[in-house]
mmCIF file of C-alpha atoms and ligand atoms in Angstrom:
data_model
loop_
_atom_site.group_PDB
_atom_site.id
_atom_site.type_symbol
_atom_site.label_atom_id
_atom_site.label_comp_id
_atom_site.label_asym_id
_atom_site.label_seq_id
_atom_site.Cartn_x
_atom_site.Cartn_y
_atom_site.Cartn_z
ATOM 1 C CA UNK G 20 -101.065 12.086 0.872
ATOM 2 C CA UNK G 21 -97.304 12.439 0.209
ATOM 3 C CA UNK G 22 -95.700 9.655 -2.017
ATOM 4 C CA UNK G 23 -92.387 9.645 -0.185
ATOM 5 C CA UNK G 24 -90.483 11.456 2.474
ATOM 6 C CA UNK G 25 -88.046 12.589 -0.519
ATOM 7 C CA UNK G 26 -90.860 15.082 -1.721
ATOM 8 C CA UNK G 27 -91.001 18.727 -0.643
ATOM 9 C CA UNK G 28 -88.546 20.874 1.449
ATOM 10 C CA UNK G 29 -88.062 18.340 4.192
ATOM 11 C CA UNK G 30 -86.104 15.943 1.880
ATOM 12 C CA UNK G 31 -83.057 14.835 4.082
ATOM 13 C CA UNK G 32 -81.106 13.106 1.353
ATOM 14 C CA UNK G 33 -78.058 14.521 -0.249
ATOM 15 C CA UNK G 34 -78.617 15.882 -3.671
ATOM 16 C CA UNK G 35 -75.315 14.378 -4.809
ATOM 17 C CA UNK G 36 -76.597 10.858 -3.912
ATOM 18 C CA UNK G 37 -79.979 11.530 -5.630
ATOM 19 C CA UNK G 38 -78.228 12.608 -8.641
ATOM 20 C CA UNK G 39 -76.308 9.439 -9.045
ATOM 21 C CA UNK G 40 -77.080 7.134 -11.930
ATOM 22 C CA UNK G 41 -76.660 3.536 -12.274
ATOM 23 C CA UNK G 42 -73.787 2.586 -14.383
ATOM 24 C CA UNK G 43 -74.340 1.152 -17.827
ATOM 25 C CA UNK G 44 -72.842 -2.203 -17.007
ATOM 26 C CA UNK G 45 -75.171 -3.081 -14.354
ATOM 27 C CA UNK G 46 -78.207 -1.390 -15.813
ATOM 28 C CA UNK G 47 -77.924 -3.580 -19.054
ATOM 29 C CA UNK G 48 -76.841 -6.695 -17.065
ATOM 30 C CA UNK G 49 -78.957 -7.083 -13.922
ATOM 31 C CA UNK G 50 -82.296 -7.866 -15.828
ATOM 32 C CA UNK G 51 -80.601 -10.782 -17.535
ATOM 33 C CA UNK G 52 -77.765 -11.664 -15.063
ATOM 34 C CA UNK G 53 -78.958 -15.012 -14.175
ATOM 35 C CA UNK G 54 -80.224 -15.987 -17.587
ATOM 36 C CA UNK G 55 -78.270 -19.033 -18.768
ATOM 37 C CA UNK G 56 -78.794 -18.302 -22.390
ATOM 38 C CA UNK G 57 -76.727 -15.169 -22.214
ATOM 39 C CA UNK G 58 -72.834 -15.160 -22.795
ATOM 40 C CA UNK G 59 -71.736 -12.800 -20.316
ATOM 41 C CA UNK G 60 -68.816 -10.584 -21.672
ATOM 42 C CA UNK G 61 -70.017 -7.690 -19.615
ATOM 43 C CA UNK G 62 -68.245 -7.908 -16.306
ATOM 44 C CA UNK G 63 -64.623 -7.986 -15.275
ATOM 45 C CA UNK G 64 -64.319 -11.639 -14.640
ATOM 46 C CA UNK G 65 -64.051 -15.021 -16.287
ATOM 47 C CA UNK G 66 -65.907 -18.283 -15.805
ATOM 48 C CA UNK G 67 -62.994 -20.120 -13.840
ATOM 49 C CA UNK G 68 -63.560 -20.461 -10.178
ATOM 50 C CA UNK G 69 -60.662 -19.285 -7.678
ATOM 51 C CA UNK G 70 -57.823 -22.005 -7.716
ATOM 52 C CA UNK G 71 -58.555 -24.862 -5.515
ATOM 53 C CA UNK G 72 -55.556 -24.161 -3.131
ATOM 54 C CA UNK G 73 -56.748 -20.864 -2.188
ATOM 55 C CA UNK G 74 -60.374 -21.938 -1.554
ATOM 56 C CA UNK G 75 -58.894 -24.750 0.524
ATOM 57 C CA UNK G 76 -57.008 -22.363 2.628
ATOM 58 C CA UNK G 77 -60.184 -20.400 3.444
ATOM 59 C CA UNK G 78 -62.151 -23.514 4.246
ATOM 60 C CA UNK G 79 -59.459 -24.775 6.542
ATOM 61 C CA UNK G 80 -59.698 -21.554 8.321
ATOM 62 C CA UNK G 81 -63.549 -21.839 8.619
ATOM 63 C CA UNK G 82 -63.176 -25.421 9.873
ATOM 64 C CA UNK G 83 -60.797 -24.201 12.394
ATOM 65 C CA UNK G 84 -63.213 -21.825 13.711
ATOM 66 C CA UNK G 85 -61.373 -18.585 12.313
ATOM 67 C CA UNK G 86 -64.467 -16.417 12.525
ATOM 68 C CA UNK G 87 -63.707 -13.546 14.723
ATOM 69 C CA UNK G 88 -62.893 -9.803 14.452
ATOM 70 C CA UNK G 89 -59.271 -9.229 13.345
ATOM 71 C CA UNK G 90 -57.173 -6.149 12.917
ATOM 72 C CA UNK G 91 -59.237 -3.453 11.143
ATOM 73 C CA UNK G 92 -56.301 -2.757 8.590
ATOM 74 C CA UNK G 93 -55.910 -6.564 8.030
ATOM 75 C CA UNK G 94 -54.092 -9.509 9.905
ATOM 76 C CA UNK G 95 -50.566 -8.753 10.394
ATOM 77 C CA UNK G 96 -49.687 -12.099 8.741
ATOM 78 C CA UNK G 97 -51.473 -11.017 5.550
ATOM 79 C CA UNK G 98 -49.977 -7.629 5.566
ATOM 80 C CA UNK G 99 -46.537 -9.284 5.713
ATOM 81 C CA UNK G 100 -47.352 -11.640 3.082
ATOM 82 C CA UNK G 101 -48.336 -8.609 0.993
ATOM 83 C CA UNK G 102 -45.098 -6.848 1.816
ATOM 84 C CA UNK G 103 -43.091 -9.928 0.793
ATOM 85 C CA UNK G 104 -45.008 -10.151 -2.518
ATOM 86 C CA UNK G 105 -44.403 -6.679 -3.585
ATOM 87 C CA UNK G 106 -40.788 -6.691 -2.467
ATOM 88 C CA UNK G 107 -40.187 -9.700 -4.672
ATOM 89 C CA UNK G 108 -42.166 -8.459 -7.634
ATOM 90 C CA UNK G 109 -40.697 -4.906 -7.674
ATOM 91 C CA UNK G 110 -37.355 -5.095 -6.022
ATOM 92 C CA UNK G 111 -38.580 -2.821 -3.334
ATOM 93 C CA UNK G 112 -38.639 -2.760 0.491
ATOM 94 C CA UNK G 113 -42.372 -1.727 1.568
ATOM 95 C CA UNK G 114 -42.927 -0.953 5.281
ATOM 96 C CA UNK G 115 -45.801 -3.366 6.153
ATOM 97 C CA UNK G 116 -47.257 -0.433 8.187
ATOM 98 C CA UNK G 117 -47.981 1.295 5.046
ATOM 99 C CA UNK G 118 -50.435 -1.597 3.947
ATOM 100 C CA UNK G 119 -54.072 -2.102 4.701
ATOM 101 C CA UNK G 120 -56.549 -4.776 3.628
ATOM 102 C CA UNK G 121 -59.960 -3.313 2.819
ATOM 103 C CA UNK G 122 -62.813 -5.772 1.780
ATOM 104 C CA UNK G 123 -62.228 -5.140 -1.918
ATOM 105 C CA UNK G 124 -59.908 -2.765 -4.131
ATOM 106 C CA UNK G 125 -63.310 -0.816 -4.595
ATOM 107 C CA UNK G 126 -63.428 -0.264 -0.926
ATOM 108 C CA UNK G 127 -59.724 0.930 -1.069
ATOM 109 C CA UNK G 128 -60.603 3.468 -3.772
ATOM 110 C CA UNK G 129 -63.649 4.749 -1.749
ATOM 111 C CA UNK G 130 -61.517 5.266 1.261
ATOM 112 C CA UNK G 131 -58.853 6.833 -0.569
ATOM 113 C CA UNK G 132 -61.326 9.400 -1.997
ATOM 114 C CA UNK G 133 -62.706 10.033 1.553
ATOM 115 C CA UNK G 134 -59.314 10.892 2.713
ATOM 116 C CA UNK G 135 -59.259 14.069 0.209
ATOM 117 C CA UNK G 136 -63.044 14.981 -0.238
ATOM 118 C CA UNK G 137 -63.821 18.356 1.048
ATOM 119 C CA UNK G 138 -66.339 20.873 -0.056
ATOM 120 C CA UNK G 139 -65.269 22.459 -3.263
ATOM 121 C CA UNK G 140 -62.666 19.818 -4.040
ATOM 122 C CA UNK G 141 -62.365 18.164 -7.450
ATOM 123 C CA UNK G 142 -60.958 14.963 -8.581
ATOM 124 C CA UNK G 143 -59.060 14.315 -12.049
ATOM 125 C CA UNK G 144 -59.766 10.885 -13.720
ATOM 126 C CA UNK G 145 -57.767 9.470 -16.389
ATOM 127 C CA UNK G 146 -60.446 8.160 -18.917
ATOM 128 C CA UNK G 147 -61.840 6.068 -20.494
ATOM 129 C CA UNK G 148 -62.391 4.864 -16.872
ATOM 130 C CA UNK G 149 -64.302 2.200 -15.029
ATOM 131 C CA UNK G 150 -67.561 4.051 -14.057
ATOM 132 C CA UNK G 151 -67.312 3.108 -10.234
ATOM 133 C CA UNK G 152 -64.260 5.423 -10.000
ATOM 134 C CA UNK G 153 -66.441 8.394 -10.906
ATOM 135 C CA UNK G 154 -69.037 7.120 -8.518
ATOM 136 C CA UNK G 155 -66.651 6.857 -5.636
ATOM 137 C CA UNK G 156 -65.797 10.616 -6.049
ATOM 138 C CA UNK G 157 -69.452 11.873 -6.609
ATOM 139 C CA UNK G 158 -70.629 9.893 -3.450
ATOM 140 C CA UNK G 159 -67.935 11.757 -1.463
ATOM 141 C CA UNK G 160 -69.470 15.138 -2.827
ATOM 142 C CA UNK G 161 -66.313 15.748 -5.009
ATOM 143 C CA UNK G 162 -66.766 17.046 -8.751
ATOM 144 C CA UNK G 163 -64.774 15.247 -11.338
ATOM 145 C CA UNK G 164 -63.029 16.218 -14.363
ATOM 146 C CA UNK G 165 -61.816 13.803 -17.035
ATOM 147 C CA UNK G 166 -58.494 13.736 -19.058
ATOM 148 C CA UNK G 167 -59.067 11.222 -22.092
ATOM 149 C CA UNK G 168 -56.537 8.865 -23.301
ATOM 150 C CA UNK G 169 -55.959 9.251 -27.247
ATOM 151 C CA UNK G 170 -56.566 6.489 -29.536
ATOM 152 C CA UNK G 171 -53.540 6.344 -32.036
ATOM 153 C CA UNK G 172 -52.438 3.904 -34.588
ATOM 154 C CA UNK G 173 -49.860 2.996 -32.101
ATOM 155 C CA UNK G 174 -52.196 2.312 -29.322
ATOM 156 C CA UNK G 175 -54.001 4.163 -26.499
ATOM 157 C CA UNK G 176 -51.800 7.011 -25.275
ATOM 158 C CA UNK G 177 -51.591 9.884 -22.957
ATOM 159 C CA UNK G 178 -48.630 12.055 -21.580
ATOM 160 C CA UNK G 179 -48.065 12.997 -18.074
ATOM 161 C CA UNK G 180 -47.977 16.614 -19.462
ATOM 162 C CA UNK G 181 -51.585 16.380 -20.748
ATOM 163 C CA UNK G 182 -52.683 15.194 -17.309
ATOM 164 C CA UNK G 183 -51.014 17.922 -15.516
ATOM 165 C CA UNK G 184 -52.494 20.544 -17.835
ATOM 166 C CA UNK G 185 -55.944 19.370 -16.779
ATOM 167 C CA UNK G 186 -55.383 20.006 -13.111
ATOM 168 C CA UNK G 187 -57.355 22.797 -11.609
ATOM 169 C CA UNK G 188 -56.719 24.837 -8.575
ATOM 170 C CA UNK G 189 -59.196 22.780 -6.633
ATOM 171 C CA UNK G 190 -58.068 19.450 -7.687
ATOM 172 C CA UNK G 191 -57.144 17.331 -4.683
ATOM 173 C CA UNK G 192 -56.751 13.927 -6.286
ATOM 174 C CA UNK G 193 -55.487 12.471 -9.630
ATOM 175 C CA UNK G 194 -56.800 8.950 -10.416
ATOM 176 C CA UNK G 195 -54.706 6.860 -12.731
ATOM 177 C CA UNK G 196 -55.697 3.185 -13.411
ATOM 178 C CA UNK G 197 -52.961 1.494 -15.420
ATOM 179 C CA UNK G 198 -53.219 -1.124 -16.972
ATOM 180 C CA UNK G 199 -56.464 0.506 -17.726
ATOM 181 C CA UNK G 200 -59.986 -0.882 -17.741
ATOM 182 C CA UNK G 201 -61.420 -0.552 -20.358
ATOM 183 C CA UNK G 202 -58.512 0.372 -22.940
ATOM 184 C CA UNK G 203 -55.604 -1.600 -21.685
ATOM 185 C CA UNK G 204 -53.460 1.499 -21.708
ATOM 186 C CA UNK G 205 -50.379 1.386 -19.589
ATOM 187 C CA UNK G 206 -48.622 4.395 -18.388
ATOM 188 C CA UNK G 207 -44.997 4.308 -19.131
ATOM 189 C CA UNK G 208 -42.349 4.710 -16.401
ATOM 190 C CA UNK G 209 -41.267 8.121 -17.429
ATOM 191 C CA UNK G 210 -44.702 9.707 -17.326
ATOM 192 C CA UNK G 211 -45.255 8.130 -13.900
ATOM 193 C CA UNK G 212 -42.017 9.835 -12.766
ATOM 194 C CA UNK G 213 -43.348 13.191 -14.173
ATOM 195 C CA UNK G 214 -46.672 12.902 -12.680
ATOM 196 C CA UNK G 215 -45.428 11.912 -9.228
ATOM 197 C CA UNK G 216 -43.032 14.747 -9.142
ATOM 198 C CA UNK G 217 -45.905 17.184 -9.985
ATOM 199 C CA UNK G 218 -48.141 15.784 -7.276
ATOM 200 C CA UNK G 219 -45.142 15.883 -4.693
ATOM 201 C CA UNK G 220 -44.682 19.530 -5.565
ATOM 202 C CA UNK G 221 -48.312 20.573 -5.613
ATOM 203 C CA UNK G 222 -49.460 18.366 -2.770
ATOM 204 C CA UNK G 223 -52.038 16.622 -4.912
ATOM 205 C CA UNK G 224 -52.971 12.897 -4.036
ATOM 206 C CA UNK G 225 -52.192 10.404 -6.600
ATOM 207 C CA UNK G 226 -54.508 7.496 -6.419
ATOM 208 C CA UNK G 227 -52.976 4.658 -8.639
ATOM 209 C CA UNK G 228 -55.260 1.720 -9.247
ATOM 210 C CA UNK G 229 -52.954 -1.225 -10.064
ATOM 211 C CA UNK G 230 -55.590 -4.109 -9.910
ATOM 212 C CA UNK G 231 -54.407 -5.264 -13.481
ATOM 213 C CA UNK G 232 -50.722 -5.261 -12.594
ATOM 214 C CA UNK G 233 -50.384 -8.992 -13.512
ATOM 215 C CA UNK G 234 -52.427 -8.815 -16.601
ATOM 216 C CA UNK G 235 -49.961 -7.583 -19.263
ATOM 217 C CA UNK G 236 -49.056 -8.858 -22.618
ATOM 218 C CA UNK G 237 -45.483 -7.945 -23.293
ATOM 219 C CA UNK G 238 -43.925 -8.134 -19.737
ATOM 220 C CA UNK G 239 -44.319 -9.998 -16.482
ATOM 221 C CA UNK G 240 -45.651 -7.109 -14.488
ATOM 222 C CA UNK G 241 -46.904 -3.502 -15.411
ATOM 223 C CA UNK G 242 -44.647 -0.583 -14.143
ATOM 224 C CA UNK G 243 -45.970 0.390 -10.606
ATOM 225 C CA UNK G 244 -45.783 3.714 -8.835
ATOM 226 C CA UNK G 245 -44.441 1.796 -5.914
ATOM 227 C CA UNK G 246 -41.065 1.397 -7.676
ATOM 228 C CA UNK G 247 -40.859 5.210 -7.734
ATOM 229 C CA UNK G 248 -42.588 6.652 -4.564
ATOM 230 C CA UNK G 249 -41.782 6.466 -0.811
ATOM 231 C CA UNK G 250 -43.614 6.950 2.284
ATOM 232 C CA UNK G 251 -43.397 10.779 2.228
ATOM 233 C CA UNK G 252 -45.070 10.779 -1.214
ATOM 234 C CA UNK G 253 -48.859 11.988 -1.460
ATOM 235 C CA UNK G 254 -49.596 8.672 -3.041
ATOM 236 C CA UNK G 255 -52.139 5.638 -2.474
ATOM 237 C CA UNK G 256 -51.712 2.451 -4.542
ATOM 238 C CA UNK G 257 -54.795 0.379 -4.650
ATOM 239 C CA UNK G 258 -54.614 -3.323 -5.578
ATOM 240 C CA UNK G 259 -56.555 -6.447 -5.032
ATOM 241 C CA UNK G 260 -56.979 -10.255 -5.421
ATOM 242 C CA UNK G 261 -59.959 -10.156 -7.828
ATOM 243 C CA UNK G 262 -58.285 -10.113 -11.172
ATOM 244 C CA UNK G 263 -54.665 -11.796 -10.807
ATOM 245 C CA UNK G 264 -56.063 -14.676 -8.695
ATOM 246 C CA UNK G 265 -59.585 -14.907 -10.032
ATOM 247 C CA UNK G 266 -61.097 -13.997 -6.719
ATOM 248 C CA UNK G 267 -63.863 -11.401 -7.811
ATOM 249 C CA UNK G 268 -66.414 -12.647 -5.395
ATOM 250 C CA UNK G 269 -64.351 -12.715 -2.286
ATOM 251 C CA UNK G 270 -64.255 -9.032 -1.780
ATOM 252 C CA UNK G 271 -60.663 -8.461 -0.609
ATOM 253 C CA UNK G 272 -58.012 -6.048 -1.665
ATOM 254 C CA UNK G 273 -54.947 -4.025 -0.388
ATOM 255 C CA UNK G 274 -53.579 -0.519 -0.373
ATOM 256 C CA UNK G 275 -50.097 0.999 0.230
ATOM 257 C CA UNK G 276 -50.698 4.380 1.891
ATOM 258 C CA UNK G 277 -48.651 6.971 3.857
ATOM 259 C CA UNK G 278 -47.796 5.385 7.144
ATOM 260 C CA UNK G 279 -48.764 8.672 9.149
ATOM 261 C CA UNK G 280 -52.348 7.915 8.145
ATOM 262 C CA UNK G 281 -52.385 4.261 9.465
ATOM 263 C CA UNK G 282 -54.770 5.230 12.191
ATOM 264 C CA UNK G 283 -57.084 7.080 9.810
ATOM 265 C CA UNK G 284 -57.159 3.958 7.515
ATOM 266 C CA UNK G 285 -58.250 1.930 10.495
ATOM 267 C CA UNK G 286 -60.774 4.263 11.498
ATOM 268 C CA UNK G 287 -62.284 4.611 8.070
ATOM 269 C CA UNK G 288 -61.897 0.709 7.742
ATOM 270 C CA UNK G 289 -64.294 0.520 10.802
ATOM 271 C CA UNK G 290 -66.730 2.957 9.132
ATOM 272 C CA UNK G 291 -67.143 0.573 6.383
ATOM 273 C CA UNK G 292 -66.820 -3.257 6.841
ATOM 274 C CA UNK G 293 -64.082 -3.264 9.512
ATOM 275 C CA UNK G 294 -61.730 -5.061 7.252
ATOM 276 C CA UNK G 295 -61.962 -7.832 4.820
ATOM 277 C CA UNK G 296 -63.569 -11.309 5.773
ATOM 278 C CA UNK G 297 -61.232 -13.110 8.117
ATOM 279 C CA UNK G 298 -61.195 -16.572 6.429
ATOM 280 C CA UNK G 299 -60.859 -14.770 3.121
ATOM 281 C CA UNK G 300 -57.550 -13.259 4.368
ATOM 282 C CA UNK G 301 -56.392 -16.841 4.902
ATOM 283 C CA UNK G 302 -57.159 -17.406 1.256
ATOM 284 C CA UNK G 303 -55.278 -14.316 0.181
ATOM 285 C CA UNK G 304 -52.088 -15.463 2.014
ATOM 286 C CA UNK G 305 -52.248 -18.790 0.242
ATOM 287 C CA UNK G 306 -52.777 -16.894 -3.091
ATOM 288 C CA UNK G 307 -49.616 -14.722 -2.339
ATOM 289 C CA UNK G 308 -47.386 -17.304 -1.176
ATOM 290 C CA UNK G 309 -48.300 -19.960 -3.773
ATOM 291 C CA UNK G 310 -50.077 -18.277 -6.530
ATOM 292 C CA UNK G 311 -47.510 -17.628 -9.181
ATOM 293 C CA UNK G 312 -48.427 -20.850 -11.115
ATOM 294 C CA UNK G 313 -52.146 -19.943 -11.121
ATOM 295 C CA UNK G 314 -51.275 -16.492 -12.340
ATOM 296 C CA UNK G 315 -49.169 -17.728 -15.149
ATOM 297 C CA UNK G 316 -52.061 -19.970 -16.388
ATOM 298 C CA UNK G 317 -54.648 -17.287 -16.160
ATOM 299 C CA UNK G 318 -52.082 -15.113 -18.223
ATOM 300 C CA UNK G 319 -51.832 -17.783 -20.911
ATOM 301 C CA UNK G 320 -55.744 -17.910 -21.197
ATOM 302 C CA UNK G 321 -55.889 -14.212 -21.413
ATOM 303 C CA UNK G 322 -53.033 -14.093 -24.014
ATOM 304 C CA UNK G 323 -54.864 -16.546 -26.248
ATOM 305 C CA UNK G 324 -58.062 -14.886 -25.841
ATOM 306 C CA UNK G 325 -56.835 -11.558 -26.669
ATOM 307 C CA UNK G 326 -55.499 -13.040 -29.855
ATOM 308 C CA UNK G 327 -58.869 -14.351 -30.679
ATOM 309 C CA UNK G 328 -60.540 -11.001 -30.371
ATOM 310 C CA UNK G 329 -58.071 -9.247 -32.342
ATOM 311 C CA UNK G 330 -58.378 -11.844 -35.070
ATOM 312 C CA UNK G 331 -62.193 -11.466 -35.056
ATOM 313 C CA UNK G 332 -62.319 -7.577 -35.014
ATOM 314 C CA UNK G 333 -59.227 -6.582 -37.044
ATOM 315 C CA UNK G 334 -60.575 -7.692 -40.331
ATOM 316 C CA UNK G 335 -64.026 -6.330 -40.073
ATOM 317 C CA UNK G 336 -64.828 -3.008 -41.966
ATOM 318 C CA UNK G 337 -67.531 -1.943 -39.251
ATOM 319 C CA UNK G 338 -65.261 -2.110 -36.351
ATOM 320 C CA UNK G 339 -62.085 -0.566 -35.061
ATOM 321 C CA UNK G 340 -59.970 -2.141 -32.428
ATOM 322 C CA UNK G 341 -56.802 -0.746 -30.839
ATOM 323 C CA UNK G 342 -55.124 -3.840 -29.186
ATOM 324 C CA UNK G 343 -54.903 -3.728 -25.510
ATOM 325 C CA UNK G 344 -51.451 -3.942 -24.014
ATOM 326 C CA UNK G 345 -52.855 -4.748 -20.324
ATOM 327 C CA UNK G 346 -56.005 -5.786 -18.635
ATOM 328 C CA UNK G 347 -58.610 -8.254 -20.257
ATOM 329 C CA UNK G 348 -60.883 -5.990 -22.100
ATOM 330 C CA UNK G 349 -61.334 -4.880 -25.841
ATOM 331 C CA UNK G 350 -62.756 -1.453 -26.303
ATOM 332 C CA UNK G 351 -63.633 -1.408 -29.811
ATOM 333 C CA UNK G 352 -65.383 1.548 -31.737
ATOM 334 C CA UNK G 353 -68.204 0.942 -34.184
ATOM 335 C CA UNK G 354 -68.320 4.213 -36.091
ATOM 336 C CA UNK G 355 -71.779 3.529 -37.531
ATOM 337 C CA UNK G 356 -73.510 3.558 -34.275
ATOM 338 C CA UNK G 357 -75.472 6.431 -32.896
ATOM 339 C CA UNK G 358 -75.886 5.147 -29.192
ATOM 340 C CA UNK G 359 -73.785 2.722 -27.423
ATOM 341 C CA UNK G 360 -76.652 1.886 -25.159
ATOM 342 C CA UNK G 361 -78.949 1.109 -27.953
ATOM 343 C CA UNK G 362 -76.172 -1.021 -29.516
ATOM 344 C CA UNK G 363 -75.528 -3.127 -26.384
ATOM 345 C CA UNK G 364 -79.237 -3.453 -25.550
ATOM 346 C CA UNK G 365 -79.954 -4.664 -29.348
ATOM 347 C CA UNK G 366 -77.054 -6.986 -29.321
ATOM 348 C CA UNK G 367 -78.216 -8.477 -26.020
ATOM 349 C CA UNK G 368 -81.889 -8.853 -27.095
ATOM 350 C CA UNK G 369 -81.155 -10.374 -30.534
ATOM 351 C CA UNK G 370 -78.095 -12.424 -29.914
ATOM 352 C CA UNK G 371 -77.906 -13.025 -26.163
ATOM 353 C CA UNK G 372 -74.460 -11.486 -25.981
ATOM 354 C CA UNK G 373 -73.667 -9.371 -23.050
ATOM 355 C CA UNK G 374 -71.299 -6.288 -23.433
ATOM 356 C CA UNK G 375 -70.997 -3.089 -21.717
ATOM 357 C CA UNK G 376 -72.056 0.216 -23.446
ATOM 358 C CA UNK G 377 -69.175 2.676 -24.106
ATOM 359 C CA UNK G 378 -70.951 5.749 -22.635
ATOM 360 C CA UNK G 379 -70.595 4.690 -19.140
ATOM 361 C CA UNK G 380 -66.760 4.711 -19.229
ATOM 362 C CA UNK G 381 -66.689 8.563 -19.441
ATOM 363 C CA UNK G 382 -67.135 11.299 -21.976
ATOM 364 C CA UNK G 383 -66.402 10.498 -25.630
ATOM 365 C CA UNK G 384 -66.954 6.788 -25.645
ATOM 366 C CA UNK G 385 -70.605 6.551 -26.998
ATOM 367 C CA UNK G 386 -69.490 4.717 -30.263
ATOM 368 C CA UNK G 387 -67.520 2.054 -28.064
ATOM 369 C CA UNK G 388 -68.475 -1.040 -26.378
ATOM 370 C CA UNK G 389 -66.451 -2.990 -23.721
ATOM 371 C CA UNK G 390 -65.984 -6.709 -24.014
ATOM 372 C CA UNK G 391 -64.389 -8.827 -21.420
ATOM 373 C CA UNK G 392 -62.151 -11.706 -22.854
ATOM 374 C CA UNK G 393 -61.577 -13.349 -19.537
ATOM 375 C CA UNK G 394 -64.119 -16.213 -20.393
ATOM 376 C CA UNK G 395 -63.204 -19.697 -21.622
ATOM 377 C CA UNK G 396 -62.672 -20.265 -25.216
ATOM 378 C CA UNK G 397 -66.121 -21.770 -26.316
ATOM 379 C CA UNK G 398 -68.457 -18.872 -24.994
ATOM 380 C CA UNK G 399 -66.056 -16.283 -25.982
ATOM 381 C CA UNK G 400 -65.654 -17.576 -29.617
ATOM 382 C CA UNK G 401 -69.433 -18.044 -29.849
ATOM 383 C CA UNK G 402 -69.894 -14.375 -28.613
ATOM 384 C CA UNK G 403 -67.506 -12.960 -31.100
ATOM 385 C CA UNK G 404 -69.179 -14.936 -33.831
ATOM 386 C CA UNK G 405 -72.512 -13.645 -32.811
ATOM 387 C CA UNK G 406 -71.314 -9.975 -32.749
ATOM 388 C CA UNK G 407 -69.780 -10.265 -36.115
ATOM 389 C CA UNK G 408 -73.152 -11.667 -37.485
ATOM 390 C CA UNK G 409 -74.938 -8.899 -36.007
ATOM 391 C CA UNK G 410 -72.702 -6.434 -37.831
ATOM 392 C CA UNK G 411 -72.813 -8.359 -41.057
ATOM 393 C CA UNK G 412 -76.499 -8.026 -41.024
ATOM 394 C CA UNK G 413 -76.127 -4.278 -40.465
ATOM 395 C CA UNK G 414 -78.017 -4.151 -37.297
ATOM 396 C CA UNK G 415 -75.772 -1.781 -35.559
ATOM 397 C CA UNK G 416 -76.685 0.842 -38.330
ATOM 398 C CA UNK G 417 -79.967 1.144 -36.572
ATOM 399 C CA UNK G 418 -78.767 1.777 -33.246
HETATM 400 C C1 PLP E 1 -60.044 -0.441 -12.631
HETATM 401 C C2 PLP E 1 -60.734 -1.355 -11.567
HETATM 402 N N1 PLP E 1 -60.323 -1.050 -10.294
HETATM 403 C C3 PLP E 1 -60.826 -1.666 -9.291
HETATM 404 C C4 PLP E 1 -61.772 -2.708 -9.382
HETATM 405 C C5 PLP E 1 -62.412 -3.501 -8.254
HETATM 406 O O1 PLP E 1 -61.922 -4.571 -7.843
HETATM 407 P P1 PLP E 1 -62.369 -5.328 -6.630
HETATM 408 O O2 PLP E 1 -63.237 -6.520 -7.065
HETATM 409 O O3 PLP E 1 -61.223 -5.666 -5.689
HETATM 410 O O4 PLP E 1 -63.352 -4.372 -5.844
HETATM 411 C C6 PLP E 1 -62.102 -3.154 -10.671
HETATM 412 C C7 PLP E 1 -62.937 -4.297 -10.993
HETATM 413 O O5 PLP E 1 -63.542 -4.556 -12.137
HETATM 414 C C8 PLP E 1 -61.557 -2.363 -11.805
HETATM 415 O O6 PLP E 1 -61.794 -2.753 -13.060
#
């Protein structure tokens, strides 16, 4: 008797799919995800629910029976609200026909990759990187290359020229996430300009993931490719509501893509979830129109928490931390560890603190771990104390 249909020459499943591995974040977290004893610093979210005025807008929509299919690229009112938000934020004038509303930024990434995936093509990912980005390429059958940021005393850094030098003849897309999860690196404007010029000239798609655009520590907003690129450029900017408005569970994002592909976006959207949940779209409109106060107070929390993490880690001889300039993660290195998986697992087992193992953020990160500092003060502080105690006891040396 055969064990499964996957055995033998008749296996119908794609080898790329079967080669996929679970990422290190969920692999560590899922078995303990609902355990109230765990301090969860592993996922990219805090413990504060979405602001009430956003929840109320979605509840109102539900109460009014707003439960039907809508435009597959997002409701026109929401696309207009996104346009107004972007125009005011960056001093630009975006055509709302370039805007689509997938059911998450992650889905925006997936669709963007689908738009260039073809046999033999490659994607170049600026790394360290959130693991799902690599997965989105691999699911589409696209091979990936990485170009890693460098950790210097002045911060994480990477020149546009280094990215360009890593491009291969088969590279169809370059993926830049700035501000970066997990390092907090931000691509300077001049490098954005140089990279965009290269992509224009070579016909390579630039996928710019700007979901942390409002989570920055020395400015109001991070430099955006939208300030440099126009509709004719080979560029898709991905953004979303999860981070700036604390809406991770809503599953709603947006993209700005070339207008000539609006129909293709609509078609791909139908192949996935036919656009974001309709009452969620009403919440998103409220977030854009009245959300500046909420963004500012989240920013204040992240600013204070960032200082707590720097204070905790910068005076410990066993840990090296380059302070993040954006996003809400610390990505420290613990030089004495052999395996970031063993480190994160032992930390979880012995202290009930959940962090993410560095290896899952691309090559060269196996002495790192990622800690999300979006939680409120008390669990964060307690998590930091337990990590320091773990290091003081020398437990990391056995991992
Ligand atoms: C860099 C990056 N891009 C995209 C996403 C996905 O955001 P969303 O919740 O909208 O799918 C995340 C979430 O952690 C992220 O860190």
